[in-house]
Coordinates of C-alpha atoms in Angstrom, one line a residue:
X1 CA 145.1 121.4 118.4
X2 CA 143.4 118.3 119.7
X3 CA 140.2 117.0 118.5
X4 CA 138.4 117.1 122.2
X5 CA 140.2 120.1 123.3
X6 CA 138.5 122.8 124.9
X7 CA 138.3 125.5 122.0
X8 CA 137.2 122.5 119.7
X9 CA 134.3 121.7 122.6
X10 CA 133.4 125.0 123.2
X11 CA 133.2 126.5 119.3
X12 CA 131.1 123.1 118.7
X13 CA 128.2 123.9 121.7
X14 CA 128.7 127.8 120.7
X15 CA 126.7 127.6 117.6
X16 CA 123.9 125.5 118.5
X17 CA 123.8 127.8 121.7
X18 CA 123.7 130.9 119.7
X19 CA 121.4 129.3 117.8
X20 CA 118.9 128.8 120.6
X21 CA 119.1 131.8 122.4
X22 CA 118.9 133.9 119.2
X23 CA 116.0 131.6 118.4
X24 CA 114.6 132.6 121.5
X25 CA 115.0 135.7 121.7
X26 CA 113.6 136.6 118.3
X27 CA 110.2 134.7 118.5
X28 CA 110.0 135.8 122.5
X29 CA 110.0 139.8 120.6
X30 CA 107.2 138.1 117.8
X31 CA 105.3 136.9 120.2
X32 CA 105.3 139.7 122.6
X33 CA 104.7 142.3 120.0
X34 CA 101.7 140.5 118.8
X35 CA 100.3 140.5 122.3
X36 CA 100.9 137.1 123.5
X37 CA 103.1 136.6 126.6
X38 CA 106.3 134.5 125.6
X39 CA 106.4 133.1 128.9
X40 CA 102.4 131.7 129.2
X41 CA 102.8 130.3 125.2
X42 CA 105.9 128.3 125.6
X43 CA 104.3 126.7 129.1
X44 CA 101.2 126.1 126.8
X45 CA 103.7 124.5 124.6
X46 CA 105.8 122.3 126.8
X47 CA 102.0 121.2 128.5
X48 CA 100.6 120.2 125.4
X49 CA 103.4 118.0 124.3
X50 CA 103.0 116.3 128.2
X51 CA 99.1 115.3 126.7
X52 CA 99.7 111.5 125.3
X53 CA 98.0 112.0 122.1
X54 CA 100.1 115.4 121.1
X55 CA 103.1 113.5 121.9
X56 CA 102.1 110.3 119.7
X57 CA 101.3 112.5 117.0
X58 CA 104.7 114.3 117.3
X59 CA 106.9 111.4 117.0
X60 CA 104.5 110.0 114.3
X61 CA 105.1 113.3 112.5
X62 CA 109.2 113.4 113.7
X63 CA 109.2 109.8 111.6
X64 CA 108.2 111.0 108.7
X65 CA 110.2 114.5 108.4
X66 CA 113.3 112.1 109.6
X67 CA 112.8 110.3 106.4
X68 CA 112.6 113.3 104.2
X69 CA 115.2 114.9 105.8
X70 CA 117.9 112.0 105.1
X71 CA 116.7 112.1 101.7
X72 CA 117.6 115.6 101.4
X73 CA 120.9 115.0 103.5
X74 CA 122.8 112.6 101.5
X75 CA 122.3 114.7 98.6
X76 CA 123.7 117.9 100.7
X77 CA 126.6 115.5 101.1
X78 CA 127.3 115.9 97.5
X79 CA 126.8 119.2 97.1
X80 CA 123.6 118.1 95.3
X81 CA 119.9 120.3 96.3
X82 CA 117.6 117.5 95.7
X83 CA 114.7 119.5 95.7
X84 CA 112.5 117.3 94.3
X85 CA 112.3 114.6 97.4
X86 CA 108.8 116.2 97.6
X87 CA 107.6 115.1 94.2
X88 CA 109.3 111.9 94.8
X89 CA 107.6 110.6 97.6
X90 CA 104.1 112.0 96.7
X91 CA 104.1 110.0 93.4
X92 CA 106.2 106.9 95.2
X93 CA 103.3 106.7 98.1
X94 CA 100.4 107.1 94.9
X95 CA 101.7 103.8 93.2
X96 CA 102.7 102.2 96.1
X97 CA 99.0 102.4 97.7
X98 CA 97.7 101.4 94.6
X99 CA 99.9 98.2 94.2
X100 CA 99.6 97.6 97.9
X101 CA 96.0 97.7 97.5
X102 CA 95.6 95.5 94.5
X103 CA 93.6 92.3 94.6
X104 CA 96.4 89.7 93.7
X105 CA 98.4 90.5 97.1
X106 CA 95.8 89.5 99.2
X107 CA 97.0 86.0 99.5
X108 CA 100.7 86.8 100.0
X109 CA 101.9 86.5 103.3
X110 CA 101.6 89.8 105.5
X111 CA 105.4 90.4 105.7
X112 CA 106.1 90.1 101.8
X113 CA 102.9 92.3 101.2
X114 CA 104.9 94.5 103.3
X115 CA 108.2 94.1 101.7
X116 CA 107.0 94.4 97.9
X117 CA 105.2 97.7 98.8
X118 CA 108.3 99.0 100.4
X119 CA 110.5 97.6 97.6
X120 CA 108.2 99.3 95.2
X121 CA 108.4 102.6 96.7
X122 CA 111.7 102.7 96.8
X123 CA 111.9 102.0 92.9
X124 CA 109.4 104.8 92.4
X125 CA 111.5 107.3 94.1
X126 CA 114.7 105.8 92.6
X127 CA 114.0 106.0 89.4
X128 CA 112.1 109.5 89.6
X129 CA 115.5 111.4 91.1
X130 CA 117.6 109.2 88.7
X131 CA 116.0 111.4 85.9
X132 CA 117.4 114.8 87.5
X133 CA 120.9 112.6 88.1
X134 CA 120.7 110.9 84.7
X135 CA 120.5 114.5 83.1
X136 CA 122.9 116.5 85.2
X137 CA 125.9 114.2 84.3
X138 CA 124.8 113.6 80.8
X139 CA 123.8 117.0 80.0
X140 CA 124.5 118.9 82.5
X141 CA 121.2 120.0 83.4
X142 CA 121.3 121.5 87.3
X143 CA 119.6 119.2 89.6
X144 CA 117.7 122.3 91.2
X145 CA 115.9 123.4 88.0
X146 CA 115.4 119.5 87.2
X147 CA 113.8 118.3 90.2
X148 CA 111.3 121.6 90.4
X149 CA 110.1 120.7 87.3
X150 CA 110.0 117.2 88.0
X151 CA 107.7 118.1 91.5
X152 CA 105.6 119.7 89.1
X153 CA 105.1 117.2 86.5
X154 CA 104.8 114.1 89.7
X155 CA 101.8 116.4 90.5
X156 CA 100.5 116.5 87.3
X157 CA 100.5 112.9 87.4
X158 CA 99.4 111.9 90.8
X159 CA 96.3 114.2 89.8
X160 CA 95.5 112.5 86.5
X161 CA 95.8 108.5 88.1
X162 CA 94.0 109.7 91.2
X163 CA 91.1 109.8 89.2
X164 CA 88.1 107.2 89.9
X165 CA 88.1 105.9 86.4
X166 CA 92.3 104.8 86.6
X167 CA 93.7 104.0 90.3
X168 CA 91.1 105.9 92.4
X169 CA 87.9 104.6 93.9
X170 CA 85.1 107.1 95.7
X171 CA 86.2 106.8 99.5
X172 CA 82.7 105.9 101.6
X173 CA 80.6 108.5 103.4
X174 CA 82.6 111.5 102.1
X175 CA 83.4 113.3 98.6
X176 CA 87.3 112.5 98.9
X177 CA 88.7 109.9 96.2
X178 CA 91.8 107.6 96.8
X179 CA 93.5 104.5 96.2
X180 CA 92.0 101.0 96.9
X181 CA 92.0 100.4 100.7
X182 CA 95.0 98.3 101.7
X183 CA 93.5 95.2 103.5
X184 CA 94.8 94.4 106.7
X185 CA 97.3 92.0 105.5
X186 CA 99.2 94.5 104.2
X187 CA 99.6 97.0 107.1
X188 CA 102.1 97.8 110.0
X189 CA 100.5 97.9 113.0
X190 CA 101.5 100.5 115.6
X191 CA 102.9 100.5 119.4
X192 CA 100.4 101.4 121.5
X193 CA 100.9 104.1 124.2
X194 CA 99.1 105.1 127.2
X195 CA 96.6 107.9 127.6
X196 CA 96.4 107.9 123.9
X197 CA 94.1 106.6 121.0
X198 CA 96.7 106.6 118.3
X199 CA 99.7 104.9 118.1
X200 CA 102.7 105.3 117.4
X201 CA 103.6 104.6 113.8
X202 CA 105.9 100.8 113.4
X203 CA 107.7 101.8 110.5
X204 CA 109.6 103.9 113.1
X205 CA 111.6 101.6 113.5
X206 CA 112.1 101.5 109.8
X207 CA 113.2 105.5 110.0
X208 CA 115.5 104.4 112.6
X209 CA 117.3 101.8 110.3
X210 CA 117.7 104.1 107.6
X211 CA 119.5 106.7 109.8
X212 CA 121.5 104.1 111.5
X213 CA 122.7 102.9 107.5
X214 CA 122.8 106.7 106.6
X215 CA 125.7 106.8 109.1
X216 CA 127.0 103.8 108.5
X217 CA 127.3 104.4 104.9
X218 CA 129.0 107.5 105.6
X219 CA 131.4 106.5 107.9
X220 CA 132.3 103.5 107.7
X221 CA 132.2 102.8 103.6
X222 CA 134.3 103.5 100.6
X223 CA 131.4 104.8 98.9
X224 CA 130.5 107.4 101.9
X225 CA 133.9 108.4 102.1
X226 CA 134.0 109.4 98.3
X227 CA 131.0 111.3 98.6
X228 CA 132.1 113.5 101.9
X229 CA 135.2 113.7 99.4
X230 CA 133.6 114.6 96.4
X231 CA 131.2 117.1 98.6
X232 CA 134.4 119.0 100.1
X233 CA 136.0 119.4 96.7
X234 CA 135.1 117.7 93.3
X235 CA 138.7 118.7 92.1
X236 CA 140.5 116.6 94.5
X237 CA 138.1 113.4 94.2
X238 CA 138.8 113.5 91.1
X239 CA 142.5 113.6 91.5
X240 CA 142.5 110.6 93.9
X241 CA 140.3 108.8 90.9
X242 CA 136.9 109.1 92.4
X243 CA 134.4 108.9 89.2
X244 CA 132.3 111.9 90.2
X245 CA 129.7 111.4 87.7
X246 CA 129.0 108.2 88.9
X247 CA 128.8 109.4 92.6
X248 CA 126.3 111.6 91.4
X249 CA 123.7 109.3 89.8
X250 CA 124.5 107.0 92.9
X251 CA 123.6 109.6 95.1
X252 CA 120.1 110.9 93.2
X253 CA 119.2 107.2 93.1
X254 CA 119.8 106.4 96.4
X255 CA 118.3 109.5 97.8
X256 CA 115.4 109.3 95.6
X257 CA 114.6 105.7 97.1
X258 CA 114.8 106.5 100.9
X259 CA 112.2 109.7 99.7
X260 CA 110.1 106.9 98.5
X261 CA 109.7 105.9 101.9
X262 CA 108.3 109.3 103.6
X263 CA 105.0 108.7 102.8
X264 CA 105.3 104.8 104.2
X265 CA 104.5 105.4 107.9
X266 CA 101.4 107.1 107.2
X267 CA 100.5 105.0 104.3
X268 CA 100.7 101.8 106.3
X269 CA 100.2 102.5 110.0
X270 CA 97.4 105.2 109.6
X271 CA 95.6 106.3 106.6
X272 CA 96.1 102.6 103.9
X273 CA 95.3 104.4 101.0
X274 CA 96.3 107.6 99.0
X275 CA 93.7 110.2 98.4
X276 CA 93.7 113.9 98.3
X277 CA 94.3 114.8 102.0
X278 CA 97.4 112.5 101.7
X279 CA 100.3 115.0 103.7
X280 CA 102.0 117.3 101.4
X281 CA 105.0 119.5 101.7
X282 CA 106.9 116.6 103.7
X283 CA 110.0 117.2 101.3
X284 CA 110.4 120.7 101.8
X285 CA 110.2 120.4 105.6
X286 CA 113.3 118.0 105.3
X287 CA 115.3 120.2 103.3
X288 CA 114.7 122.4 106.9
X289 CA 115.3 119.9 109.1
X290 CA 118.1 118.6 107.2
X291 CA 119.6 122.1 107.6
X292 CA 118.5 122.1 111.6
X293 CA 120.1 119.0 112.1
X294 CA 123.3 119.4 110.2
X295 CA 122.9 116.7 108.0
X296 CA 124.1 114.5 111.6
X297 CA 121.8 111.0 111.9
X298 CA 121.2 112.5 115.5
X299 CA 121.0 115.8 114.7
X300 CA 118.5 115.1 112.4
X301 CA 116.7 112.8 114.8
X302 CA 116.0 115.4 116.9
X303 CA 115.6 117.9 114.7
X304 CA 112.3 116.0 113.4
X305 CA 111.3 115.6 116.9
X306 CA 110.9 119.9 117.4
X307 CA 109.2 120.4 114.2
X308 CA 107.1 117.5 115.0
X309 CA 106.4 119.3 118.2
X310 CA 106.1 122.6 116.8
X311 CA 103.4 121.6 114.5
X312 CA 101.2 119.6 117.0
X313 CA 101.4 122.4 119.4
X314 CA 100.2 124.7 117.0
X315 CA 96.4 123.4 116.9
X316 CA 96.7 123.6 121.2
X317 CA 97.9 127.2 120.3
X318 CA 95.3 128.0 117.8
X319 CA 92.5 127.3 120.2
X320 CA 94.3 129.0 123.0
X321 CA 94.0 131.9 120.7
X322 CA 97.7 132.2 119.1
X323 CA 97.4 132.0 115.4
X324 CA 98.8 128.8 113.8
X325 CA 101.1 131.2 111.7
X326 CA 103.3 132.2 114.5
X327 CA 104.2 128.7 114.9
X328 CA 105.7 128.8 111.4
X329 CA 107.0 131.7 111.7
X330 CA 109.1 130.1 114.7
X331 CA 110.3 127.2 112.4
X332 CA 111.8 129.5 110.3
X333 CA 113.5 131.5 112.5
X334 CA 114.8 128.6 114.3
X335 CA 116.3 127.4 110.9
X336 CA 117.8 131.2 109.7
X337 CA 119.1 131.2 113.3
X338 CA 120.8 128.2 113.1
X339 CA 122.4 128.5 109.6
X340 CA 123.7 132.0 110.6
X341 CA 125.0 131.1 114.2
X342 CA 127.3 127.8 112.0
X343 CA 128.6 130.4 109.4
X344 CA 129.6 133.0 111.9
X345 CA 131.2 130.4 114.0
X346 CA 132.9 128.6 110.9
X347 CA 134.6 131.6 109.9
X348 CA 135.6 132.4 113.5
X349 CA 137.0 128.9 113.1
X350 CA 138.7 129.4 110.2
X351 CA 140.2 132.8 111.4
X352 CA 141.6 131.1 114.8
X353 CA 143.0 128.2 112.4
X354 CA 144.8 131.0 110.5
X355 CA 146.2 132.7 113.1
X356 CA 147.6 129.3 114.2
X357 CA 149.5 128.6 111.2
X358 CA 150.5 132.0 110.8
X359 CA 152.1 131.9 114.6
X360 CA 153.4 128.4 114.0
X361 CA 155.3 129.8 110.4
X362 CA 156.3 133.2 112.4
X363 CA 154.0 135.7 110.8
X364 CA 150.2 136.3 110.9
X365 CA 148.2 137.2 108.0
X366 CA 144.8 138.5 107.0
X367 CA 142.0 136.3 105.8
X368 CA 142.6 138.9 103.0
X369 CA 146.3 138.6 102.5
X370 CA 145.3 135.0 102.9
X371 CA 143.6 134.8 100.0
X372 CA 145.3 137.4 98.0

């Protein structure tokens, strides 16, 4: 069977198409039975993200879930449930504010300001998932259980430094404590768009590097092609002499560094400083748009751009009088429906692939007889 033949097309559009109408169809029945008319809120929707400012905010947002959810997807590569990519860039972002916000880097040139708080990010994040790595392939220890508890202790400690007598100062005109103010030295600006106030965030371009390595690493290395390898079946990696515990420390570290960047954009194109209404919960909306995307640069890409819209259409919403709830309760349908429309059309895959081989040896067999 060809690659671009036309079953191969059409079982490739039929589960993101079931995925969408199901989608639909479900949160059109939500919606309806909680007295809002499907119809008006999604033209509410698609007006609001027409308005400039939604639509910087969305893509502002879209860059920083994109970020999260490449963390999360090169782990999924392995087989690996990086959990913790939440933890990760919460406590990266902290110390990175802090250190870009110190005195002695005001009279470094702008771009290495830049570069060192990136750099040091990174190394946060790196070496944070390279605990959960370092223990799974000396001890063991699952990198689900590890990384929870690691997210739990990162808050502990992002609590205790944000405090105003170690890394926090009182922020002016308001009770809220953060990090020293980066100076302007040591921000990104933004691209300015028309109709709106805000821009859009420059380390976009930043997000868009990362996914354009995240596929090149994949695709077009040694190392990629060991981990789709070692994530399709450890057994046979190992047979071909792929060093699987070393794939898997490579992978926590490297995924735990791009999680250091998430909280970058916001850091340094909108808020310069970490205090306590810093975002939270960016990692666990990657592990969703991760899944939404299918792990795919693109998919991703766009991906981040629905939730992005989903949650600045949710304040239009709210004042239009549809609770802010129902929105979530669309993201998560939209991610059940599109996890259950790729396993029902895998294993229709898989049973048309077995009835080939059983026509091409003479004899067709049961999945069950199959696997008997």
């Amino acid at each position: 069977m060809g690659r671009f033949s036309v079953r191969s097309i059409s079982l490739g559009l039929a589960a993101p198409v079931a995925a969408l109408v199901f989608a639909l169809l479900v949160c059109s029945l939500i919606l309806a039975g909680t007295g809002h008319p499907p119809i008006d809120v999604l033209d509410q929707m698609v007006k609001s993200v027409q308005r400039p400012r939604t639509l910087v905010n969305s893509i502002n947002s879209a860059t920083t879930y994109y970020l999260s959810a490449v963390a999360v997807a090169i782990g999924f590569r392995m087989r690996l449930f990086n959990i913790g990519v939440d933890g990760q860039y919460r406590l990266a972002a902290m110390l990175a504010a802090a250190f870009a916000g110190s005195s002695f880097l005001a009279g470094m040139p702008s771009f290495v300001r830049i570069l060192l708080t990136l750099i040091a990010a990174m190394a946060v994040g790196a070496i944070w998932a390279g605990i959960a790595g370092f223990l799974k392939v000396t001890r063991g220890v699952s990198e689900v259980i590890s990384t929870i508890m690691l997210n739990a202790i990162s808050t502990a400690i992002v609590a205790y430094l944000l405090n105003a007598d170690r890394l926090a100062v009182k922020v002016a005109g308001s009770n809220n404590i953060g990090t020293a103010t980066i100076t302007e030295g040591g921000r990104v600006p933004g691209f300015a768009y028309t109709g709106s106030s805000s821009k859009i965030f420059g380390l976009i371009i930043l997000a868009a590097l990362v996914g354009f390595l995240y596929w090149f690493m994949l695709n077009r290395t040694r190392f990629g092609f060991d981990l789709k390898a070692t994530g399709l079946s450890e057994s046979a990696a190992v047979a071909s002499g792929v060093n699987v515990k070393k794939m898997v420390l490579a992978s926590m570290l490297i995924s735990g560094g791009i999680a250091g960047l998430v909280g970058m954009p916001q850091l340094l194109g909108s808020s310069y400083s970490y205090a306590l209404d810093f975002p939270a919960g960016l990692g666990f909306t990657g592990i969703a748009i991760a899944l939404l995307g299918r792990n795919h640069p693109v998919g991703m890409a766009f991906a981040a751009f629905l939730w992005g819209v989903l949650d600045q259409s949710s304040n239009v919403l709210d004042i239009s009088g549809v609770p802010k709830e129902i929105v979530v309760i669309m993201q998560g349908i939209i991610v059940l429906s599109v996890v259950i429309a790729y396993e029902l059309v895998r294993r229709y895959r898989l049973k048309l692939e077995q009835r080939d081989v059983g026509r091409a040896l003479g004899t067709t067999k049961t999945a069950a007889e199959v696997s008997a």
